mmCIF file of C-alpha atoms (C1' of nucleotides) in Angstrom:
data_model
loop_
_atom_site.group_PDB
_atom_site.id
_atom_site.type_symbol
_atom_site.label_atom_id
_atom_site.label_comp_id
_atom_site.label_asym_id
_atom_site.label_seq_id
_atom_site.Cartn_x
_atom_site.Cartn_y
_atom_site.Cartn_z
ATOM 1 C CA MET A 1 -3.027 -1.636 20.962
ATOM 2 C CA ALA A 2 -0.991 -3.155 18.176
ATOM 3 C CA LYS A 3 1.671 -0.629 17.234
ATOM 4 C CA ASP A 4 1.352 -0.541 13.486
ATOM 5 C CA ARG A 5 -2.031 -2.061 12.893
ATOM 6 C CA LYS A 6 -4.040 0.778 11.415
ATOM 7 C CA ILE A 7 -7.155 -1.366 11.112
ATOM 8 C CA ASP A 8 -7.539 -0.812 14.854
ATOM 9 C CA LEU A 9 -7.962 2.909 14.307
ATOM 10 C CA VAL A 10 -10.362 2.377 11.429
ATOM 11 C CA ILE A 11 -12.538 0.253 13.691
ATOM 12 C CA LEU A 12 -12.379 2.762 16.536
ATOM 13 C CA GLY A 13 -13.234 5.576 14.163
ATOM 14 C CA LEU A 14 -16.302 3.748 12.920
ATOM 15 C CA LEU A 15 -17.397 2.693 16.404
ATOM 16 C CA PHE A 16 -17.114 6.277 17.602
ATOM 17 C CA HIS A 17 -20.436 6.959 15.871
ATOM 18 C CA GLU A 18 -22.364 3.808 16.589
ATOM 19 C CA ASP A 19 -22.126 0.237 17.768
ATOM 20 C CA LEU A 20 -21.392 -2.164 14.940
ATOM 21 C CA THR A 21 -20.808 -5.834 14.263
ATOM 22 C CA GLY A 22 -17.672 -7.042 12.521
ATOM 23 C CA TYR A 23 -19.775 -7.596 9.469
ATOM 24 C CA ASP A 24 -21.096 -4.026 9.580
ATOM 25 C CA ILE A 25 -17.558 -2.700 9.895
ATOM 26 C CA LYS A 26 -16.552 -4.509 6.726
ATOM 27 C CA LYS A 27 -19.480 -2.956 4.886
ATOM 28 C CA ARG A 28 -18.659 0.554 6.083
ATOM 29 C CA ILE A 29 -15.082 0.145 4.933
ATOM 30 C CA ASP A 30 -16.110 -1.192 1.525
ATOM 31 C CA GLY A 31 -18.749 1.454 1.036
ATOM 32 C CA GLY A 32 -17.149 4.596 2.342
ATOM 33 C CA ILE A 33 -13.393 4.492 2.566
ATOM 34 C CA SER A 34 -12.223 1.627 0.382
ATOM 35 C CA PHE A 35 -10.738 3.942 -2.229
ATOM 36 C CA PHE A 36 -8.122 5.046 0.305
ATOM 37 C CA TRP A 37 -8.119 2.176 2.793
ATOM 38 C CA LYS A 38 -9.103 -1.496 2.689
ATOM 39 C CA GLY A 39 -9.934 -4.171 5.230
ATOM 40 C CA SER A 40 -10.847 -7.855 5.166
ATOM 41 C CA PHE A 41 -12.710 -10.093 7.622
ATOM 42 C CA GLY A 42 -9.439 -11.809 8.308
ATOM 43 C CA SER A 43 -8.059 -8.565 9.730
ATOM 44 C CA ILE A 44 -11.235 -7.168 11.288
ATOM 45 C CA TYR A 45 -12.312 -10.069 13.515
ATOM 46 C CA PRO A 46 -8.881 -10.695 15.059
ATOM 47 C CA ALA A 47 -8.467 -6.956 15.653
ATOM 48 C CA LEU A 48 -11.841 -6.789 17.404
ATOM 49 C CA ALA A 49 -10.913 -9.752 19.594
ATOM 50 C CA ASP A 50 -7.566 -8.184 20.545
ATOM 51 C CA MET A 51 -9.079 -4.817 21.288
ATOM 52 C CA GLU A 52 -11.791 -6.317 23.434
ATOM 53 C CA LYS A 53 -9.197 -8.155 25.479
ATOM 54 C CA SER A 54 -7.231 -4.965 26.018
ATOM 55 C CA GLY A 55 -10.292 -2.831 26.763
ATOM 56 C CA TYR A 56 -10.608 -0.543 23.745
ATOM 57 C CA VAL A 57 -14.018 -1.950 22.810
ATOM 58 C CA GLU A 58 -16.621 -4.064 24.565
ATOM 59 C CA LYS A 59 -19.314 -6.435 23.445
ATOM 60 C CA ARG A 60 -22.823 -5.085 23.623
ATOM 61 C CA GLY A 61 -26.207 -6.663 23.104
ATOM 62 C CA VAL A 62 -25.397 -10.111 21.853
ATOM 63 C CA GLN A 63 -28.759 -10.177 20.157
ATOM 64 C CA THR A 64 -30.278 -13.288 18.696
ATOM 65 C CA LYS A 65 -33.487 -12.449 16.934
ATOM 66 C CA GLY A 66 -34.230 -15.483 14.833
ATOM 67 C CA ARG A 67 -30.852 -15.316 13.120
ATOM 68 C CA ARG A 68 -27.507 -16.513 14.321
ATOM 69 C CA GLU A 69 -25.595 -14.756 17.108
ATOM 70 C CA LYS A 70 -24.718 -11.170 16.370
ATOM 71 C CA ILE A 71 -22.113 -9.277 18.323
ATOM 72 C CA LEU A 72 -22.311 -5.506 18.531
ATOM 73 C CA TYR A 73 -19.115 -3.761 19.544
ATOM 74 C CA HIS A 74 -19.079 -0.546 21.542
ATOM 75 C CA ILE A 75 -16.145 1.816 21.938
ATOM 76 C CA THR A 76 -14.885 2.401 25.502
ATOM 77 C CA ASP A 77 -13.397 5.595 26.969
ATOM 78 C CA LYS A 78 -9.983 4.027 26.531
ATOM 79 C CA GLY A 79 -10.821 3.454 22.874
ATOM 80 C CA ILE A 80 -11.936 7.051 22.434
ATOM 81 C CA ASP A 81 -8.698 8.270 24.008
ATOM 82 C CA ALA A 82 -6.643 6.133 21.632
ATOM 83 C CA LEU A 83 -8.595 7.411 18.644
ATOM 84 C CA LYS A 84 -8.143 11.045 19.668
ATOM 85 C CA GLU A 85 -4.473 10.573 20.395
ATOM 86 C CA TRP A 86 -3.931 9.143 16.921
ATOM 87 C CA LEU A 87 -5.780 12.059 15.343
ATOM 88 C CA ASN A 88 -3.569 14.481 17.246
ATOM 89 C CA VAL A 89 -0.341 13.097 15.875
ATOM 90 C CA GLU A 90 0.334 14.920 12.629
ATOM 91 C CA GLN A 91 2.447 12.168 11.161
ATOM 92 C CA ALA A 92 0.581 10.057 8.630
ATOM 93 C CA ALA A 93 1.868 7.286 6.366
ATOM 94 C CA ASN A 94 0.536 7.624 2.872
ATOM 95 C CA ASP A 95 1.724 4.524 1.132
ATOM 96 C CA LEU A 96 1.061 4.273 -2.572
ATOM 97 C CA LYS A 97 1.630 1.274 -4.794
ATOM 98 C CA TYR A 98 0.869 1.825 -8.450
ATOM 99 C CA GLU A 99 1.628 -1.330 -10.373
ATOM 100 C CA THR A 100 0.474 0.555 -13.458
ATOM 101 C CA MET A 101 3.335 3.036 -13.063
ATOM 102 C CA LEU A 102 5.765 0.211 -12.490
ATOM 103 C CA LYS A 103 4.741 -1.325 -15.786
ATOM 104 C CA LEU A 104 4.992 1.978 -17.546
ATOM 105 C CA TYR A 105 8.402 2.715 -16.080
ATOM 106 C CA PHE A 106 9.671 -0.569 -17.463
ATOM 107 C CA GLY A 107 7.757 -0.076 -20.696
ATOM 108 C CA GLY A 108 10.965 -0.072 -22.723
ATOM 109 C CA ALA A 109 11.213 -3.832 -22.335
ATOM 110 C CA GLN A 110 8.173 -4.141 -24.592
ATOM 111 C CA ASP A 111 6.706 -2.258 -27.533
ATOM 112 C CA LYS A 112 4.791 0.982 -27.421
ATOM 113 C CA GLY A 113 1.474 -0.799 -27.974
ATOM 114 C CA THR A 114 1.827 -2.728 -24.741
ATOM 115 C CA ALA A 115 2.425 0.466 -22.804
ATOM 116 C CA LEU A 116 -0.626 2.053 -24.418
ATOM 117 C CA LYS A 117 -2.713 -0.989 -23.581
ATOM 118 C CA ASN A 118 -1.735 -0.719 -19.943
ATOM 119 C CA ILE A 119 -2.579 2.960 -19.845
ATOM 120 C CA ARG A 120 -5.986 2.286 -21.373
ATOM 121 C CA TYR A 121 -6.714 -0.422 -18.836
ATOM 122 C CA PHE A 122 -5.839 1.993 -16.042
ATOM 123 C CA GLU A 123 -8.011 4.663 -17.633
ATOM 124 C CA ASP A 124 -11.026 2.343 -17.771
ATOM 125 C CA GLN A 125 -10.606 1.407 -14.141
ATOM 126 C CA VAL A 126 -10.333 5.020 -13.077
ATOM 127 C CA LYS A 127 -13.389 6.005 -15.086
ATOM 128 C CA SER A 128 -15.557 3.389 -13.457
ATOM 129 C CA ASP A 129 -14.279 4.188 -9.957
ATOM 130 C CA LEU A 130 -14.835 7.866 -10.592
ATOM 131 C CA ALA A 131 -18.475 7.270 -11.527
ATOM 132 C CA VAL A 132 -19.035 5.549 -8.197
ATOM 133 C CA LEU A 133 -17.389 8.386 -6.310
ATOM 134 C CA ARG A 134 -19.525 10.986 -8.084
ATOM 135 C CA VAL A 135 -22.737 9.259 -7.057
ATOM 136 C CA TYR A 136 -21.454 9.092 -3.523
ATOM 137 C CA GLN A 137 -20.583 12.780 -3.589
ATOM 138 C CA GLU A 138 -24.067 13.738 -4.824
ATOM 139 C CA ASN A 139 -25.653 11.806 -1.990
ATOM 140 C CA LEU A 140 -23.417 13.508 0.530
ATOM 141 C CA LYS A 141 -24.225 16.976 -0.780
ATOM 142 C CA LYS A 142 -27.842 16.479 0.229
ATOM 143 C CA VAL A 143 -26.921 15.862 3.846
ATOM 144 C CA MET A 144 -23.944 18.165 4.289
ATOM 145 C CA ASP A 145 -25.560 19.870 7.270
ATOM 146 C CA GLN A 146 -25.369 16.680 9.337
ATOM 147 C CA LYS A 147 -22.512 16.313 11.782
ATOM 148 C CA ASP A 148 -19.346 14.797 10.305
ATOM 149 C CA HIS A 149 -20.655 14.741 6.767
ATOM 150 C CA ILE A 150 -18.313 17.535 5.878
ATOM 151 C CA TYR A 151 -15.414 15.192 6.615
ATOM 152 C CA TYR A 152 -16.841 12.453 4.443
ATOM 153 C CA TYR A 153 -17.420 15.012 1.730
ATOM 154 C CA LEU A 154 -13.828 16.207 1.866
ATOM 155 C CA THR A 155 -12.408 12.732 1.477
ATOM 156 C CA VAL A 156 -14.704 11.917 -1.429
ATOM 157 C CA THR A 157 -13.715 15.169 -3.049
ATOM 158 C CA PHE A 158 -10.102 14.178 -2.621
ATOM 159 C CA GLY A 159 -10.826 10.946 -4.456
ATOM 160 C CA ILE A 160 -12.617 12.702 -7.275
ATOM 161 C CA ASP A 161 -9.892 15.319 -7.656
ATOM 162 C CA THR A 162 -7.113 12.774 -7.843
ATOM 163 C CA TYR A 163 -9.027 10.488 -10.191
ATOM 164 C CA GLU A 164 -9.716 13.409 -12.490
ATOM 165 C CA ALA A 165 -6.012 14.207 -12.464
ATOM 166 C CA TYR A 166 -5.332 10.578 -13.415
ATOM 167 C CA LEU A 167 -7.657 10.863 -16.394
ATOM 168 C CA LYS A 168 -6.054 14.073 -17.608
ATOM 169 C CA TRP A 169 -2.670 12.423 -17.343
ATOM 170 C CA CYS A 170 -3.943 9.379 -19.281
ATOM 171 C CA GLY A 171 -4.957 11.643 -22.148
ATOM 172 C CA ARG A 172 -1.611 13.367 -22.244
ATOM 173 C CA ALA A 173 0.358 10.152 -21.841
ATOM 174 C CA LYS A 174 -1.455 8.519 -24.737
ATOM 175 C CA LYS A 175 -0.731 11.534 -26.926
ATOM 176 C CA ILE A 176 2.948 11.624 -26.013
ATOM 177 C CA LEU A 177 3.395 7.900 -26.550
ATOM 178 C CA GLY A 178 1.327 7.949 -29.717
ATOM 179 C CA GLY A 179 3.471 10.671 -31.248
ATOM 180 C CA MET A 180 6.701 8.900 -30.468
ATOM 181 C CA GLU A 181 8.591 6.997 -33.113
ATOM 182 C CA GLU A 182 9.337 3.444 -32.012
ATOM 183 C CA MET B 1 8.844 -16.917 -9.409
ATOM 184 C CA ALA B 2 6.966 -15.994 -6.266
ATOM 185 C CA LYS B 3 3.361 -15.394 -7.243
ATOM 186 C CA ASP B 4 2.636 -12.102 -5.557
ATOM 187 C CA ARG B 5 6.068 -10.724 -4.916
ATOM 188 C CA LYS B 6 6.197 -7.639 -7.096
ATOM 189 C CA ILE B 7 9.721 -6.806 -5.986
ATOM 190 C CA ASP B 8 10.816 -9.596 -8.342
ATOM 191 C CA LEU B 9 9.479 -7.678 -11.317
ATOM 192 C CA VAL B 10 10.996 -4.432 -10.119
ATOM 193 C CA ILE B 11 14.377 -6.131 -9.983
ATOM 194 C CA LEU B 12 13.953 -7.722 -13.405
ATOM 195 C CA GLY B 13 12.853 -4.401 -14.854
ATOM 196 C CA LEU B 14 15.970 -2.691 -13.545
ATOM 197 C CA LEU B 15 18.293 -5.509 -14.600
ATOM 198 C CA PHE B 16 16.859 -5.396 -18.109
ATOM 199 C CA HIS B 17 18.974 -2.304 -18.729
ATOM 200 C CA GLU B 18 22.153 -3.178 -16.939
ATOM 201 C CA ASP B 19 23.767 -5.484 -14.447
ATOM 202 C CA LEU B 20 23.400 -4.265 -10.906
ATOM 203 C CA THR B 21 24.273 -5.194 -7.335
ATOM 204 C CA GLY B 22 21.587 -5.473 -4.667
ATOM 205 C CA TYR B 23 22.853 -2.226 -3.278
ATOM 206 C CA ASP B 24 22.516 -0.522 -6.673
ATOM 207 C CA ILE B 25 18.975 -1.824 -7.023
ATOM 208 C CA LYS B 26 18.026 -0.240 -3.733
ATOM 209 C CA LYS B 27 19.441 3.083 -4.916
ATOM 210 C CA ARG B 28 17.558 2.928 -8.210
ATOM 211 C CA ILE B 29 14.323 2.247 -6.385
ATOM 212 C CA ASP B 30 14.876 5.070 -3.930
ATOM 213 C CA GLY B 31 15.921 7.513 -6.609
ATOM 214 C CA GLY B 32 13.560 6.823 -9.458
ATOM 215 C CA ILE B 33 10.410 5.012 -8.487
ATOM 216 C CA SER B 34 10.011 5.372 -4.733
ATOM 217 C CA PHE B 35 7.045 7.721 -5.077
ATOM 218 C CA PHE B 36 4.998 4.854 -6.496
ATOM 219 C CA TRP B 37 6.857 1.788 -5.251
ATOM 220 C CA LYS B 38 9.217 1.022 -2.382
ATOM 221 C CA GLY B 39 11.734 -1.662 -1.566
ATOM 222 C CA SER B 40 14.063 -2.490 1.316
ATOM 223 C CA PHE B 41 17.267 -4.528 1.526
ATOM 224 C CA GLY B 42 15.333 -7.092 3.500
ATOM 225 C CA SER B 43 13.173 -7.750 0.467
ATOM 226 C CA ILE B 44 15.746 -7.216 -2.285
ATOM 227 C CA TYR B 45 18.485 -9.626 -1.193
ATOM 228 C CA PRO B 46 16.213 -12.618 -0.528
ATOM 229 C CA ALA B 47 14.427 -11.983 -3.843
ATOM 230 C CA LEU B 48 17.759 -11.970 -5.689
ATOM 231 C CA ALA B 49 18.790 -15.228 -4.016
ATOM 232 C CA ASP B 50 15.481 -16.904 -4.919
ATOM 233 C CA MET B 51 15.575 -15.710 -8.481
ATOM 234 C CA GLU B 52 19.110 -16.859 -8.935
ATOM 235 C CA LYS B 53 18.188 -20.325 -7.704
ATOM 236 C CA SER B 54 15.284 -20.518 -10.134
ATOM 237 C CA GLY B 55 17.216 -19.085 -13.059
ATOM 238 C CA TYR B 56 15.726 -15.644 -13.627
ATOM 239 C CA VAL B 57 19.011 -13.914 -12.889
ATOM 240 C CA GLU B 58 22.608 -14.980 -12.632
ATOM 241 C CA LYS B 59 25.676 -13.727 -10.835
ATOM 242 C CA ARG B 60 28.186 -11.914 -12.966
ATOM 243 C CA GLY B 61 31.631 -10.611 -12.302
ATOM 244 C CA VAL B 62 32.063 -11.080 -8.603
ATOM 245 C CA GLN B 63 34.581 -8.267 -8.598
ATOM 246 C CA THR B 64 36.827 -7.514 -5.697
ATOM 247 C CA LYS B 65 38.824 -4.377 -6.436
ATOM 248 C CA GLY B 66 40.187 -3.376 -3.105
ATOM 249 C CA ARG B 67 36.744 -3.283 -1.574
ATOM 250 C CA ARG B 68 34.658 -6.106 -0.243
ATOM 251 C CA GLU B 69 32.958 -8.657 -2.486
ATOM 252 C CA LYS B 70 30.478 -7.151 -4.897
ATOM 253 C CA ILE B 71 27.928 -9.239 -6.724
ATOM 254 C CA LEU B 72 26.581 -8.028 -10.044
ATOM 255 C CA TYR B 73 23.331 -9.625 -11.163
ATOM 256 C CA HIS B 74 22.487 -10.209 -14.801
ATOM 257 C CA ILE B 75 19.035 -10.966 -16.184
ATOM 258 C CA THR B 76 18.657 -14.287 -18.053
ATOM 259 C CA ASP B 77 16.397 -15.054 -21.021
ATOM 260 C CA LYS B 78 13.986 -16.685 -18.621
ATOM 261 C CA GLY B 79 13.981 -13.470 -16.603
ATOM 262 C CA ILE B 80 13.316 -11.392 -19.699
ATOM 263 C CA ASP B 81 10.409 -13.650 -20.609
ATOM 264 C CA ALA B 82 8.897 -13.283 -17.155
ATOM 265 C CA LEU B 83 9.246 -9.511 -17.324
ATOM 266 C CA LYS B 84 7.592 -9.301 -20.725
ATOM 267 C CA GLU B 85 4.796 -11.621 -19.722
ATOM 268 C CA TRP B 86 4.019 -9.446 -16.736
ATOM 269 C CA LEU B 87 3.981 -6.344 -18.919
ATOM 270 C CA ASN B 88 1.535 -8.033 -21.262
ATOM 271 C CA VAL B 89 -1.042 -8.721 -18.581
ATOM 272 C CA GLU B 90 -3.246 -5.653 -18.402
ATOM 273 C CA GLN B 91 -4.323 -6.249 -14.854
ATOM 274 C CA ALA B 92 -2.488 -4.068 -12.361
ATOM 275 C CA ALA B 93 -3.023 -3.658 -8.623
ATOM 276 C CA ASN B 94 -2.930 -0.043 -7.597
ATOM 277 C CA ASP B 95 -3.096 -0.128 -3.854
ATOM 278 C CA LEU B 96 -3.418 3.185 -2.072
ATOM 279 C CA LYS B 97 -3.240 3.793 1.637
ATOM 280 C CA TYR B 98 -3.760 7.378 2.713
ATOM 281 C CA GLU B 99 -3.599 7.594 6.464
ATOM 282 C CA THR B 100 -4.218 11.307 6.038
ATOM 283 C CA MET B 101 -7.635 10.628 4.537
ATOM 284 C CA LEU B 102 -8.407 8.160 7.287
ATOM 285 C CA LYS B 103 -7.718 10.831 9.867
ATOM 286 C CA LEU B 104 -9.797 13.340 7.988
ATOM 287 C CA TYR B 105 -12.693 10.926 7.569
ATOM 288 C CA PHE B 106 -12.766 10.427 11.332
ATOM 289 C CA GLY B 107 -12.163 14.117 11.939
ATOM 290 C CA GLY B 108 -15.485 14.454 13.751
ATOM 291 C CA ALA B 109 -14.004 12.748 16.780
ATOM 292 C CA GLN B 110 -11.818 15.811 17.299
ATOM 293 C CA ASP B 111 -12.085 19.527 16.733
ATOM 294 C CA LYS B 112 -11.771 21.372 13.441
ATOM 295 C CA GLY B 113 -8.301 22.618 14.343
ATOM 296 C CA THR B 114 -6.950 19.107 14.513
ATOM 297 C CA ALA B 115 -8.299 18.305 11.067
ATOM 298 C CA LEU B 116 -6.753 21.494 9.698
ATOM 299 C CA LYS B 117 -3.445 20.615 11.307
ATOM 300 C CA ASN B 118 -3.445 17.237 9.605
ATOM 301 C CA ILE B 119 -4.227 18.780 6.243
ATOM 302 C CA ARG B 120 -1.398 21.258 6.640
ATOM 303 C CA TYR B 121 1.044 18.518 7.515
ATOM 304 C CA PHE B 122 0.008 16.616 4.401
ATOM 305 C CA GLU B 123 0.351 19.788 2.337
ATOM 306 C CA ASP B 124 3.894 20.371 3.563
ATOM 307 C CA GLN B 125 4.875 16.814 2.729
ATOM 308 C CA VAL B 126 3.405 17.053 -0.740
ATOM 309 C CA LYS B 127 5.114 20.368 -1.413
ATOM 310 C CA SER B 128 8.524 19.005 -0.554
ATOM 311 C CA ASP B 129 8.002 15.800 -2.567
ATOM 312 C CA LEU B 130 6.773 17.826 -5.494
ATOM 313 C CA ALA B 131 9.921 19.933 -5.492
ATOM 314 C CA VAL B 132 12.027 16.790 -5.769
ATOM 315 C CA LEU B 133 9.909 15.480 -8.628
ATOM 316 C CA ARG B 134 10.196 18.772 -10.519
ATOM 317 C CA VAL B 135 13.979 18.649 -10.392
ATOM 318 C CA TYR B 136 13.872 15.083 -11.601
ATOM 319 C CA GLN B 137 11.554 16.049 -14.443
ATOM 320 C CA GLU B 138 13.847 18.862 -15.551
ATOM 321 C CA ASN B 139 16.779 16.491 -15.702
ATOM 322 C CA LEU B 140 14.791 14.013 -17.762
ATOM 323 C CA LYS B 141 13.697 16.659 -20.232
ATOM 324 C CA LYS B 142 17.321 17.159 -21.230
ATOM 325 C CA VAL B 143 17.735 13.524 -22.202
ATOM 326 C CA MET B 144 14.287 12.724 -23.590
ATOM 327 C CA ASP B 145 15.747 11.466 -26.846
ATOM 328 C CA GLN B 146 17.471 8.564 -25.105
ATOM 329 C CA LYS B 147 15.787 5.187 -25.180
ATOM 330 C CA ASP B 148 13.281 4.560 -22.383
ATOM 331 C CA HIS B 149 13.515 8.059 -21.003
ATOM 332 C CA ILE B 150 10.060 8.771 -22.311
ATOM 333 C CA TYR B 151 8.730 6.126 -19.937
ATOM 334 C CA TYR B 152 10.549 7.629 -16.984
ATOM 335 C CA TYR B 153 9.265 11.020 -18.012
ATOM 336 C CA LEU B 154 5.670 9.808 -18.136
ATOM 337 C CA THR B 155 5.793 8.341 -14.640
ATOM 338 C CA VAL B 156 7.379 11.466 -13.192
ATOM 339 C CA THR B 157 4.723 13.533 -14.898
ATOM 340 C CA PHE B 158 2.106 11.301 -13.317
ATOM 341 C CA GLY B 159 3.614 12.043 -9.929
ATOM 342 C CA ILE B 160 3.689 15.768 -10.540
ATOM 343 C CA ASP B 161 0.115 15.836 -11.829
ATOM 344 C CA THR B 162 -1.280 13.956 -8.870
ATOM 345 C CA TYR B 163 0.741 15.937 -6.356
ATOM 346 C CA GLU B 164 -0.495 19.161 -7.885
ATOM 347 C CA ALA B 165 -4.057 17.866 -7.594
ATOM 348 C CA TYR B 166 -3.359 17.134 -3.929
ATOM 349 C CA LEU B 167 -2.234 20.703 -3.369
ATOM 350 C CA LYS B 168 -5.296 22.165 -5.054
ATOM 351 C CA TRP B 169 -7.469 19.954 -2.915
ATOM 352 C CA CYS B 170 -5.605 21.076 0.224
ATOM 353 C CA GLY B 171 -6.416 24.691 -0.583
ATOM 354 C CA ARG B 172 -10.083 23.949 -1.098
ATOM 355 C CA ALA B 173 -10.333 21.685 1.935
ATOM 356 C CA LYS B 174 -8.809 24.314 4.191
ATOM 357 C CA LYS B 175 -11.288 26.884 2.906
ATOM 358 C CA ILE B 176 -14.285 24.608 3.374
ATOM 359 C CA LEU B 177 -13.236 23.604 6.861
ATOM 360 C CA GLY B 178 -12.298 27.153 7.789
ATOM 361 C CA GLY B 179 -15.695 28.469 6.780
ATOM 362 C CA MET B 180 -17.553 25.852 8.772
ATOM 363 C CA GLU B 181 -19.079 26.659 12.132
ATOM 364 C CA GLU B 182 -17.979 24.175 14.775
ATOM 365 C "C1'" DA C 1 39.389 9.972 14.414
ATOM 366 C "C1'" DT C 2 35.023 9.517 13.061
ATOM 367 C "C1'" DC C 3 31.180 9.495 10.097
ATOM 368 C "C1'" DA C 4 29.001 8.643 5.724
ATOM 369 C "C1'" DG C 5 28.736 5.624 2.020
ATOM 370 C "C1'" DC C 6 29.560 1.073 -0.006
ATOM 371 C "C1'" DA C 7 28.122 -3.715 0.313
ATOM 372 C "C1'" DT C 8 25.731 -8.155 1.747
ATOM 373 C "C1'" DG C 9 23.051 -10.519 4.261
ATOM 374 C "C1'" DT C 10 19.926 -12.727 8.392
ATOM 375 C "C1'" DA C 11 16.306 -12.859 12.023
ATOM 376 C "C1'" DA C 12 12.187 -11.761 14.223
ATOM 377 C "C1'" DG C 13 8.013 -10.589 13.959
ATOM 378 C "C1'" DG C 14 3.926 -8.212 12.360
ATOM 379 C "C1'" DC C 15 0.381 -7.383 9.151
ATOM 380 C "C1'" DG C 16 -2.706 -8.875 5.907
ATOM 381 C "C1'" DT C 17 -4.819 -11.732 2.285
ATOM 382 C "C1'" DT C 18 -7.203 -15.789 0.650
ATOM 383 C "C1'" DA C 19 -9.542 -19.683 1.425
ATOM 384 C "C1'" DC C 20 -12.039 -22.486 4.251
ATOM 385 C "C1'" DA C 21 -15.802 -23.863 7.624
ATOM 386 C "C1'" DT C 22 -20.479 -23.217 9.161
ATOM 387 C "C1'" DG C 23 -25.170 -22.136 8.999
ATOM 388 C "C1'" DA C 24 -29.523 -19.364 8.960
ATOM 389 C "C1'" DT C 25 -32.744 -16.508 6.245
ATOM 390 C "C1'" DT C 26 -34.761 -14.180 2.375
ATOM 391 C "C1'" DC C 27 -35.903 -13.530 -2.273
ATOM 392 C "C1'" DA C 28 -36.488 -14.897 -7.132
ATOM 393 C "C1'" DT D 1 -34.491 -24.831 -5.375
ATOM 394 C "C1'" DG D 2 -30.774 -22.169 -5.308
ATOM 395 C "C1'" DA D 3 -28.365 -17.944 -4.846
ATOM 396 C "C1'" DA D 4 -27.397 -13.894 -2.186
ATOM 397 C "C1'" DT D 5 -26.978 -11.807 2.148
ATOM 398 C "C1'" DC D 6 -26.226 -12.034 6.951
ATOM 399 C "C1'" DA D 7 -22.785 -13.400 10.381
ATOM 400 C "C1'" DT D 8 -18.477 -15.091 12.768
ATOM 401 C "C1'" DG D 9 -14.462 -16.921 12.858
ATOM 402 C "C1'" DT D 10 -9.816 -19.824 11.847
ATOM 403 C "C1'" DA D 11 -5.705 -21.439 9.280
ATOM 404 C "C1'" DA D 12 -2.111 -21.165 6.216
ATOM 405 C "C1'" DC D 13 0.828 -18.703 4.281
ATOM 406 C "C1'" DG D 14 3.308 -14.884 2.173
ATOM 407 C "C1'" DC D 15 5.206 -10.454 1.998
ATOM 408 C "C1'" DC D 16 7.654 -6.874 3.986
ATOM 409 C "C1'" DT D 17 9.766 -3.931 7.499
ATOM 410 C "C1'" DT D 18 12.981 -3.098 11.139
ATOM 411 C "C1'" DA D 19 16.828 -4.087 13.363
ATOM 412 C "C1'" DC D 20 20.945 -6.337 13.714
ATOM 413 C "C1'" DA D 21 25.678 -8.067 12.249
ATOM 414 C "C1'" DT D 22 29.886 -7.126 9.738
ATOM 415 C "C1'" DG D 23 33.488 -4.581 7.740
ATOM 416 C "C1'" DC D 24 35.996 -1.746 4.257
ATOM 417 C "C1'" DT D 25 37.109 2.939 2.121
ATOM 418 C "C1'" DG D 26 37.276 7.805 1.668
ATOM 419 C "C1'" DA D 27 36.469 12.308 3.149
ATOM 420 C "C1'" DT D 28 36.362 15.896 6.871
#
DNA sequence: ATCAGCATGTAAGGCGTTACATGATTCA
DNA sequence: TGAATCATGTAACGCCTTACATGCTGAT
């Protein structure tokens, strides 16, 4: 398996539960984990092809019911082993890129109003993302007894907690900047 | 300037205050902004060369005092314009990759203990990063009156706030997982 | 004497995005 | 009729990391 290609593990993790098409995988990523990990078709399809060649997944039920060809992928024992091995390694790369903070850090090159504008833009984004996460969390609460849902719940909670911290910071930052003489 | 190469703006932002060598730039990134943006020599030196060619920065005082050659870069008016223009665009890409959350999301493929282990590892990392940020914040408090230090202070505060939210979440997550029957 | 820090760069290669190409079906 | 969704893939290209290459100075 590609050494540093984490999309492989995302795919294996999703296939652990059920067989999926590349298209399905994209939807699962967008719907459930996109606030902490992203993936595009251009990374998913090549990864699936590579992993099939090296035996981590296999094609199943190339169904054609009226529509175009549809390829379901199934995780193999080798794939399951790789997934479990990854989970057992404590090391995890959490790589954050906040362009908003970059702009704020260099805020001195512009006036205070520009910095405030950038904070407000960030705040709006966070608010709308947070609303989505809250709906998702409510839906999960109803099915918490189902296997694995506790893990989904924990990650969503992580998102909500951090986004709420962002909003609190936005409030404080605006106050501090607002009270500062230019 | 390269369309999507944010390192260019980081460099311009740093050069706005003072002339720096590539080596200095790396140190500034590591010391002040690495918790929300990273940069390596392999990206810094080529970016400097490109930007010099296209007139965003220029070489200044190629001093050789005993040591090897040392190239100070100076931001040009064109560079300042580019920096300000970027600051004026509200849009900002905040791209987060939490491998920890990925592992937790797929936690069902392993036992509860493995998930707990991964949370604890994350917690330890956060605690040590937080300690560094707190020291940095204390140092900034002493010089808050100096120009631009308010912006540095705000970003450090952002880091501390989010890291504290992480730690709170870790506590809750451990409790929820601990109280769950396998 | 040796290691860390200062200092600049190149090379290889991987990862990922965006855009393109193609085409069927379903719903308004 | 036309847009959205389903569905798979390729191509170009860009960004970045890691490792390598080189060599001086100062401290232990």
